[in-house]
Amino acid sequence: MESFTGKLAVVTGGGSGMGRELVRQLAAQGCSVAACDWHADEVAAVAAAANGPPGVLVTGHACDVSDEAQVLRFRDELLGRHGRAHVDLVFANAGIGGAGSFVSDNRDSWERTFAIDFWGVYYCARAFLPLLIASGDGVLVNTSSVNGFWASLGPGMPNTAYATAKFAVRGFTEALIEDLRTNAPQVRVAVVMPGHVGTDIVGNSFRAHDRDPEKLTEDQLNEMIPADARAGLAAAGVLAQDASAEDLRRWLIKMASDFRDNAPVSAAEAATVILDGVRSGAWRILVGADAVMLDERIRANPEVAYDYAELFKGLGT
Ligand SMILES: NC(=O)c1ccc[n+]([C@@H]2O[C@H](COP(=O)([O-])OP(=O)(O)OC[C@H]3O[C@@H](n4cnc5c(N)ncnc54)[C@H](O)[C@@H]3O)[C@@H](O)[C@H]2O)c1
């Protein structure tokens, strides 16, 4: 696929971050887009603001990708709005973080993260594969992460629900390569593995788990960061020894904005890398120098993946 002009793309999680930038850039390149998000107002605003050449239609739809019935409704709704019987591209991009610890985080939160990050991708593949086959030249683009090949965020930062789901997304997508080659050669797949990209994913993930720091009570803040975790943060110099619940609130809000504002790659740059990768025919799309570095080091020496001193040797971390 050398050009997106005249095509129809589906983008999940189009209300923010990389999804929003994919919508904008696809439209600017002459591609019609049906974008969904469970924040319906946000994706509607993205669709309304997207600019493309004459003939480009961008629609926003409400859909929680972890609910198969909603994904099927989204599919039927977009085919009607766009007046088409097939889609050319599907970007299964929606995702959240959270529930890092299998040991101490709440089971519902763990399963919520997994359901969105894996089952959301799976339901989209189920719903849209026949329409990609009908395109005759379809591409399914599933977003995993560096946590699809490295199951940690570093010392003291377990990331179990997210990494389990992102490994599954990568495994599922790679497994589809041979399946599609054999059974549906009109469709190809690509797996996207971003490193740190400047988006609102931290704040949006707090919201998704009903943990928006702006709205938490003192008790909830204290429960969210228990005494031992607080002691660890104090030892790392992140929080004062006697940090109050309000200090915790400010720290969580700042952590979310720092993640967005201090990233090596912007959401717009990431979307460009993804679209360039899809156009080039790549099946594995790494986003950012951090992703490339981790991939190279772990492939070269898998045993050091969780020995952080070795893994990051020579990088000054
Ligand atoms: N930002 C990063 O550093 C980074 C790194 C690696 C992978 N990723 C992955 O990239 C993808 C995009 O993330 P982002 O950083 O742009 O985050 P983001 O929070 O800015 O955007 C994600 C969007 O998905 C939506 N969403 C979440 N759950 C949904 C659901 N159940 N149904 C429908 N929409 C839902 C959110 O409302 C949001 O609009 C995610 O899959 C994420 O895991 C991000």
Short mmCIF file of C-alpha atoms and ligand atoms in Angstrom, two decimals:
data_model
loop_
_atom_site.label_atom_id
_atom_site.label_comp_id
_atom_site.label_asym_id
_atom_site.label_seq_id
_atom_site.Cartn_x
_atom_site.Cartn_y
_atom_site.Cartn_z
CA MET A 1 0.00 0.00 0.00
CA GLU A 2 1.92 3.03 -1.23
CA SER A 3 -0.73 5.65 -0.54
CA PHE A 4 -3.68 6.07 1.80
CA THR A 5 -5.60 8.30 -0.61
CA GLY A 6 -9.19 7.17 -1.16
CA LYS A 7 -8.95 4.44 1.49
CA LEU A 8 -11.06 3.97 4.62
CA ALA A 9 -9.23 3.50 7.93
CA VAL A 10 -10.59 2.48 11.33
CA VAL A 11 -8.77 3.93 14.34
CA THR A 12 -9.61 2.86 17.90
CA GLY A 13 -8.75 5.20 20.75
CA GLY A 14 -8.91 8.15 18.36
CA GLY A 15 -9.77 10.69 21.06
CA SER A 16 -6.23 11.26 22.36
CA GLY A 17 -2.53 10.69 21.84
CA MET A 18 -1.30 8.55 18.96
CA GLY A 19 -4.84 7.65 17.88
CA ARG A 20 -5.77 11.31 17.52
CA GLU A 21 -2.62 11.96 15.47
CA LEU A 22 -3.29 8.94 13.26
CA VAL A 23 -6.76 10.34 12.53
CA ARG A 24 -5.36 13.78 11.69
CA GLN A 25 -2.53 12.52 9.49
CA LEU A 26 -4.61 9.92 7.66
CA ALA A 27 -7.26 12.54 6.85
CA ALA A 28 -4.61 15.01 5.67
CA GLN A 29 -3.30 12.28 3.35
CA GLY A 30 -6.71 11.80 1.72
CA CYS A 31 -7.89 8.81 3.76
CA SER A 32 -11.38 8.67 5.22
CA VAL A 33 -11.41 7.61 8.85
CA ALA A 34 -13.88 6.09 11.29
CA ALA A 35 -12.47 6.68 14.75
CA CYS A 36 -13.86 5.40 18.02
CA ASP A 37 -13.21 6.05 21.67
CA TRP A 38 -15.05 5.37 24.89
CA HIS A 39 -14.80 9.12 25.45
CA ALA A 40 -17.36 9.94 22.78
CA ASP A 41 -17.09 13.75 23.05
CA GLU A 42 -13.32 13.65 22.65
CA VAL A 43 -13.34 11.51 19.51
CA ALA A 44 -16.22 13.57 18.08
CA ALA A 45 -14.11 16.72 18.52
CA VAL A 46 -11.11 15.05 16.84
CA ALA A 47 -13.29 13.97 13.90
CA ALA A 48 -14.83 17.42 13.54
CA ALA A 49 -11.41 19.12 13.54
CA ALA A 50 -9.70 16.73 11.09
CA ASN A 51 -8.96 18.29 7.74
CA GLY A 52 -8.61 16.45 4.48
CA PRO A 53 -8.96 17.04 0.78
CA PRO A 54 -12.46 16.99 -0.79
CA GLY A 55 -14.09 13.57 -0.50
CA VAL A 56 -12.49 12.70 2.83
CA LEU A 57 -15.03 11.84 5.55
CA VAL A 58 -13.94 11.54 9.19
CA THR A 59 -16.47 10.18 11.67
CA GLY A 60 -16.29 9.76 15.44
CA HIS A 61 -18.04 6.91 17.23
CA ALA A 62 -18.60 5.90 20.84
CA CYS A 63 -17.25 2.42 21.55
CA ASP A 64 -15.61 0.55 24.41
CA VAL A 65 -13.36 -1.92 22.59
CA SER A 66 -13.39 -4.35 25.52
CA ASP A 67 -17.09 -5.00 24.86
CA GLU A 68 -17.55 -7.11 21.71
CA ALA A 69 -21.16 -6.00 21.21
CA GLN A 70 -20.01 -2.36 21.10
CA VAL A 71 -17.26 -3.21 18.60
CA LEU A 72 -19.82 -4.89 16.32
CA ARG A 73 -22.16 -1.92 16.65
CA PHE A 74 -19.26 0.44 15.81
CA ARG A 75 -18.49 -1.67 12.71
CA ASP A 76 -22.09 -1.57 11.47
CA GLU A 77 -22.43 2.14 12.26
CA LEU A 78 -19.27 3.13 10.37
CA LEU A 79 -20.13 1.06 7.29
CA GLY A 80 -23.47 2.89 7.15
CA ARG A 81 -21.97 6.34 7.70
CA HIS A 82 -19.25 5.79 5.10
CA GLY A 83 -21.48 3.88 2.66
CA ARG A 84 -18.88 1.15 2.16
CA ALA A 85 -18.81 -2.63 2.30
CA HIS A 86 -15.14 -2.94 3.25
CA VAL A 87 -12.37 -1.17 5.18
CA ASP A 88 -8.74 -0.88 4.07
CA LEU A 89 -6.87 -0.24 7.32
CA VAL A 90 -7.56 -0.99 10.97
CA PHE A 91 -5.44 0.61 13.69
CA ALA A 92 -6.23 -1.24 16.94
CA ASN A 93 -4.62 1.46 19.02
CA ALA A 94 -6.85 1.95 22.10
CA GLY A 95 -5.14 1.05 25.35
CA ILE A 96 -4.64 1.90 29.00
CA GLY A 97 -2.04 1.19 31.65
CA GLY A 98 -2.49 0.41 35.32
CA ALA A 99 -2.76 -2.53 37.70
CA GLY A 100 1.00 -3.03 37.61
CA SER A 101 1.13 -5.49 40.47
CA PHE A 102 -0.44 -8.94 40.24
CA VAL A 103 0.33 -9.25 43.97
CA SER A 104 -1.14 -6.10 45.42
CA ASP A 105 -3.37 -4.45 42.84
CA ASN A 106 -7.05 -5.09 42.75
CA ARG A 107 -8.14 -7.99 40.52
CA ASP A 108 -10.90 -6.02 38.76
CA SER A 109 -8.38 -3.35 37.74
CA TRP A 110 -5.95 -5.98 36.48
CA GLU A 111 -8.61 -7.63 34.36
CA ARG A 112 -9.86 -4.25 33.09
CA THR A 113 -6.40 -3.36 31.76
CA PHE A 114 -6.01 -6.79 30.19
CA ALA A 115 -9.50 -6.73 28.67
CA ILE A 116 -8.94 -3.41 26.93
CA ASP A 117 -5.36 -4.02 25.85
CA PHE A 118 -5.78 -7.58 24.61
CA TRP A 119 -9.46 -8.42 24.11
CA GLY A 120 -10.03 -5.00 22.55
CA VAL A 121 -7.46 -5.83 19.88
CA TYR A 122 -8.84 -9.35 19.46
CA TYR A 123 -12.48 -8.21 19.08
CA CYS A 124 -11.42 -5.66 16.46
CA ALA A 125 -9.58 -8.35 14.51
CA ARG A 126 -12.67 -10.60 14.69
CA ALA A 127 -15.01 -7.79 13.63
CA PHE A 128 -12.90 -6.24 10.89
CA LEU A 129 -10.94 -9.09 9.30
CA PRO A 130 -13.74 -10.01 6.85
CA LEU A 131 -13.95 -6.34 5.83
CA LEU A 132 -10.16 -6.16 5.36
CA ILE A 133 -10.33 -9.30 3.20
CA ALA A 134 -13.12 -7.64 1.19
CA SER A 135 -10.80 -4.66 0.59
CA GLY A 136 -8.46 -6.85 -1.45
CA ASP A 137 -5.49 -4.93 0.02
CA GLY A 138 -6.05 -4.63 3.76
CA VAL A 139 -3.71 -3.90 6.65
CA LEU A 140 -4.37 -4.69 10.32
CA VAL A 141 -2.12 -2.63 12.59
CA ASN A 142 -2.10 -3.71 16.23
CA THR A 143 -0.46 -1.54 18.86
CA SER A 144 1.65 -3.42 21.37
CA SER A 145 4.53 -1.69 23.18
CA VAL A 146 8.11 -2.19 24.24
CA ASN A 147 6.29 -3.97 27.06
CA GLY A 148 5.35 -6.52 24.40
CA PHE A 149 8.95 -7.77 24.54
CA TRP A 150 10.12 -6.38 27.90
CA ALA A 151 7.77 -7.07 30.81
CA SER A 152 8.83 -4.31 33.19
CA LEU A 153 9.11 -0.56 33.54
CA GLY A 154 12.35 -0.80 35.52
CA PRO A 155 13.35 -1.22 39.17
CA GLY A 156 10.41 -1.21 41.58
CA MET A 157 7.90 -0.69 38.76
CA PRO A 158 6.10 -3.95 37.92
CA ASN A 159 3.75 -3.73 34.96
CA THR A 160 2.03 -7.11 34.91
CA ALA A 161 -1.44 -6.53 33.42
CA TYR A 162 -0.19 -4.24 30.67
CA ALA A 163 2.86 -6.33 29.77
CA THR A 164 0.84 -9.57 29.73
CA ALA A 165 -1.66 -7.99 27.34
CA LYS A 166 1.01 -6.37 25.16
CA PHE A 167 2.96 -9.65 24.88
CA ALA A 168 -0.33 -11.25 23.83
CA VAL A 169 -0.95 -8.54 21.22
CA ARG A 170 2.50 -9.09 19.78
CA GLY A 171 2.12 -12.89 19.82
CA PHE A 172 -1.33 -12.74 18.24
CA THR A 173 -0.17 -10.34 15.53
CA GLU A 174 2.97 -12.32 14.71
CA ALA A 175 0.92 -15.54 14.62
CA LEU A 176 -1.42 -13.93 12.10
CA ILE A 177 1.47 -13.36 9.67
CA GLU A 178 1.58 -16.97 8.54
CA ASP A 179 -2.15 -17.49 8.96
CA LEU A 180 -2.98 -14.58 6.66
CA ARG A 181 -0.24 -15.52 4.21
CA THR A 182 -1.83 -18.97 4.00
CA ASN A 183 -5.52 -18.20 4.32
CA ALA A 184 -6.12 -14.54 3.49
CA PRO A 185 -3.22 -13.15 1.44
CA GLN A 186 -5.19 -9.98 0.69
CA VAL A 187 -4.46 -8.83 4.24
CA ARG A 188 -1.22 -8.20 6.08
CA VAL A 189 -0.52 -7.27 9.68
CA ALA A 190 1.86 -4.99 11.51
CA VAL A 191 2.66 -4.75 15.21
CA VAL A 192 3.57 -1.33 16.62
CA MET A 193 5.98 -1.22 19.56
CA PRO A 194 6.41 2.29 20.89
CA GLY A 195 8.83 3.36 23.58
CA HIS A 196 8.01 6.50 25.55
CA VAL A 197 5.68 8.71 23.52
CA GLY A 198 4.35 12.00 24.93
CA THR A 199 0.63 11.40 25.42
CA ASP A 200 -1.95 11.61 28.19
CA ILE A 201 -1.91 7.84 28.73
CA VAL A 202 -0.94 8.12 32.39
CA GLY A 203 -3.77 10.54 33.20
CA ASN A 204 -6.22 8.64 30.99
CA SER A 205 -5.30 5.38 32.72
CA PHE A 206 -5.94 6.93 36.14
CA ARG A 207 -9.36 7.97 34.80
CA ALA A 208 -10.03 4.49 33.39
CA HIS A 209 -9.45 2.94 36.81
CA ASP A 210 -11.55 5.60 38.61
CA ARG A 211 -8.33 6.97 40.06
CA ASP A 212 -8.31 10.53 38.69
CA PRO A 213 -6.00 12.21 41.23
CA GLU A 214 -8.00 15.44 41.04
CA LYS A 215 -11.04 13.59 42.39
CA LEU A 216 -9.55 11.16 44.92
CA THR A 217 -10.24 11.49 48.63
CA GLU A 218 -7.35 11.50 51.09
CA ASP A 219 -8.16 7.93 52.06
CA GLN A 220 -8.09 6.81 48.44
CA LEU A 221 -4.75 8.58 47.90
CA ASN A 222 -3.28 6.86 50.93
CA GLU A 223 -4.64 3.50 49.77
CA MET A 224 -3.28 4.06 46.24
CA ILE A 225 0.24 4.69 47.51
CA PRO A 226 0.60 2.65 50.69
CA ALA A 227 3.22 3.34 53.35
CA ASP A 228 5.88 0.98 51.99
CA ALA A 229 5.57 2.40 48.46
CA ARG A 230 5.72 5.89 49.94
CA ALA A 231 8.86 5.00 51.86
CA GLY A 232 10.41 3.78 48.59
CA LEU A 233 9.51 7.04 46.88
CA ALA A 234 10.96 9.01 49.77
CA ALA A 235 14.17 6.96 49.62
CA ALA A 236 14.37 7.69 45.89
CA GLY A 237 14.03 11.41 46.68
CA VAL A 238 10.72 11.69 44.82
CA LEU A 239 8.60 12.53 47.87
CA ALA A 240 9.35 14.04 51.27
CA GLN A 241 9.47 11.60 54.22
CA ASP A 242 6.39 13.26 55.73
CA ALA A 243 4.49 13.68 52.45
CA SER A 244 0.81 14.46 52.97
CA ALA A 245 -2.12 13.15 50.91
CA GLU A 246 -2.14 16.50 49.07
CA ASP A 247 1.56 16.04 48.22
CA LEU A 248 0.66 12.63 46.78
CA ARG A 249 -2.13 14.19 44.71
CA ARG A 250 0.22 16.85 43.31
CA TRP A 251 2.88 14.22 42.59
CA LEU A 252 0.42 12.00 40.65
CA ILE A 253 -0.82 14.96 38.59
CA LYS A 254 2.75 16.02 37.85
CA MET A 255 3.76 12.47 36.94
CA ALA A 256 0.99 12.36 34.32
CA SER A 257 1.92 15.73 32.81
CA ASP A 258 5.67 14.98 32.94
CA PHE A 259 5.08 11.73 31.04
CA ARG A 260 3.33 13.74 28.32
CA ASP A 261 5.63 16.77 28.30
CA ASN A 262 9.08 15.20 28.78
CA ALA A 263 8.96 12.43 26.20
CA PRO A 264 11.60 11.91 23.52
CA VAL A 265 8.94 11.43 20.84
CA SER A 266 5.68 13.34 20.37
CA ALA A 267 2.37 11.68 19.52
CA ALA A 268 2.46 13.34 16.09
CA GLU A 269 5.99 12.04 15.41
CA ALA A 270 4.92 8.57 16.53
CA ALA A 271 1.93 8.58 14.17
CA THR A 272 4.22 9.54 11.29
CA VAL A 273 6.56 6.64 12.10
CA ILE A 274 3.58 4.26 12.24
CA LEU A 275 2.14 5.44 8.92
CA ASP A 276 5.55 5.37 7.22
CA GLY A 277 6.04 1.83 8.52
CA VAL A 278 2.64 0.70 7.23
CA ARG A 279 3.29 2.25 3.80
CA SER A 280 6.70 0.58 3.61
CA GLY A 281 5.20 -2.86 4.25
CA ALA A 282 6.97 -3.38 7.60
CA TRP A 283 5.41 -5.94 9.93
CA ARG A 284 7.21 -4.70 13.05
CA ILE A 285 7.25 -0.98 13.72
CA LEU A 286 9.42 0.25 16.57
CA VAL A 287 8.73 3.84 17.64
CA GLY A 288 11.55 5.84 19.24
CA ALA A 289 15.26 5.38 19.88
CA ASP A 290 14.46 3.92 23.32
CA ALA A 291 12.39 1.16 21.70
CA VAL A 292 15.16 0.41 19.20
CA MET A 293 17.78 0.30 21.98
CA LEU A 294 15.73 -2.03 24.21
CA ASP A 295 14.89 -4.31 21.30
CA GLU A 296 18.54 -4.58 20.23
CA ARG A 297 19.86 -5.19 23.75
CA ILE A 298 17.24 -7.79 24.70
CA ARG A 299 17.60 -9.65 21.40
CA ALA A 300 21.39 -9.64 21.75
CA ASN A 301 21.29 -10.89 25.33
CA PRO A 302 17.85 -11.99 26.59
CA GLU A 303 19.20 -13.03 30.00
CA VAL A 304 19.90 -9.39 30.97
CA ALA A 305 16.34 -8.18 30.33
CA TYR A 306 15.58 -7.84 34.06
CA ASP A 307 19.14 -7.18 35.25
CA TYR A 308 18.77 -3.43 34.87
CA ALA A 309 22.40 -2.54 35.60
CA GLU A 310 23.49 -4.80 32.73
CA LEU A 311 20.59 -3.91 30.44
CA PHE A 312 21.23 -0.18 30.71
CA LYS A 313 25.03 -0.41 31.00
CA GLY A 314 26.74 2.59 29.44
CA LEU A 315 23.57 4.66 29.25
CA GLY A 316 24.02 6.56 32.51
CA THR A 317 20.77 5.29 34.06
N1 LIG B 1 2.44 6.64 25.19
C1 LIG B 1 3.34 5.69 25.28
O1 LIG B 1 4.47 5.92 25.74
C2 LIG B 1 3.04 4.31 24.77
C3 LIG B 1 4.09 3.39 24.71
C4 LIG B 1 3.85 2.11 24.23
C5 LIG B 1 2.59 1.75 23.81
N2 LIG B 1 1.57 2.65 23.88
C6 LIG B 1 0.26 2.22 23.41
O2 LIG B 1 -0.18 3.09 22.39
C7 LIG B 1 -1.61 3.11 22.35
C8 LIG B 1 -2.09 4.54 22.37
O3 LIG B 1 -1.73 5.10 23.60
P1 LIG B 1 -1.51 6.67 23.86
O4 LIG B 1 -0.21 6.80 24.52
O5 LIG B 1 -1.80 7.44 22.63
O6 LIG B 1 -2.61 6.91 25.00
P2 LIG B 1 -3.81 7.95 25.16
O7 LIG B 1 -4.38 7.71 26.50
O8 LIG B 1 -3.36 9.33 24.82
O9 LIG B 1 -4.82 7.47 24.03
C9 LIG B 1 -5.49 6.23 24.13
C10 LIG B 1 -6.95 6.44 23.76
O10 LIG B 1 -7.60 5.16 23.86
C11 LIG B 1 -8.85 5.39 24.47
N3 LIG B 1 -9.32 4.17 25.11
C12 LIG B 1 -8.84 3.58 26.23
N4 LIG B 1 -9.57 2.51 26.54
C13 LIG B 1 -10.54 2.41 25.59
C14 LIG B 1 -11.60 1.50 25.37
N5 LIG B 1 -11.84 0.49 26.22
N6 LIG B 1 -12.37 1.68 24.29
C15 LIG B 1 -12.15 2.71 23.45
N7 LIG B 1 -11.18 3.62 23.62
C16 LIG B 1 -10.38 3.47 24.68
C17 LIG B 1 -8.60 6.49 25.47
O11 LIG B 1 -9.82 7.14 25.86
C18 LIG B 1 -7.67 7.40 24.69
O12 LIG B 1 -8.40 8.36 23.95
C19 LIG B 1 -2.06 2.28 23.55
O13 LIG B 1 -2.37 0.97 23.13
C20 LIG B 1 -0.84 2.26 24.45
O14 LIG B 1 -0.80 1.13 25.29
C21 LIG B 1 1.77 3.92 24.36
#
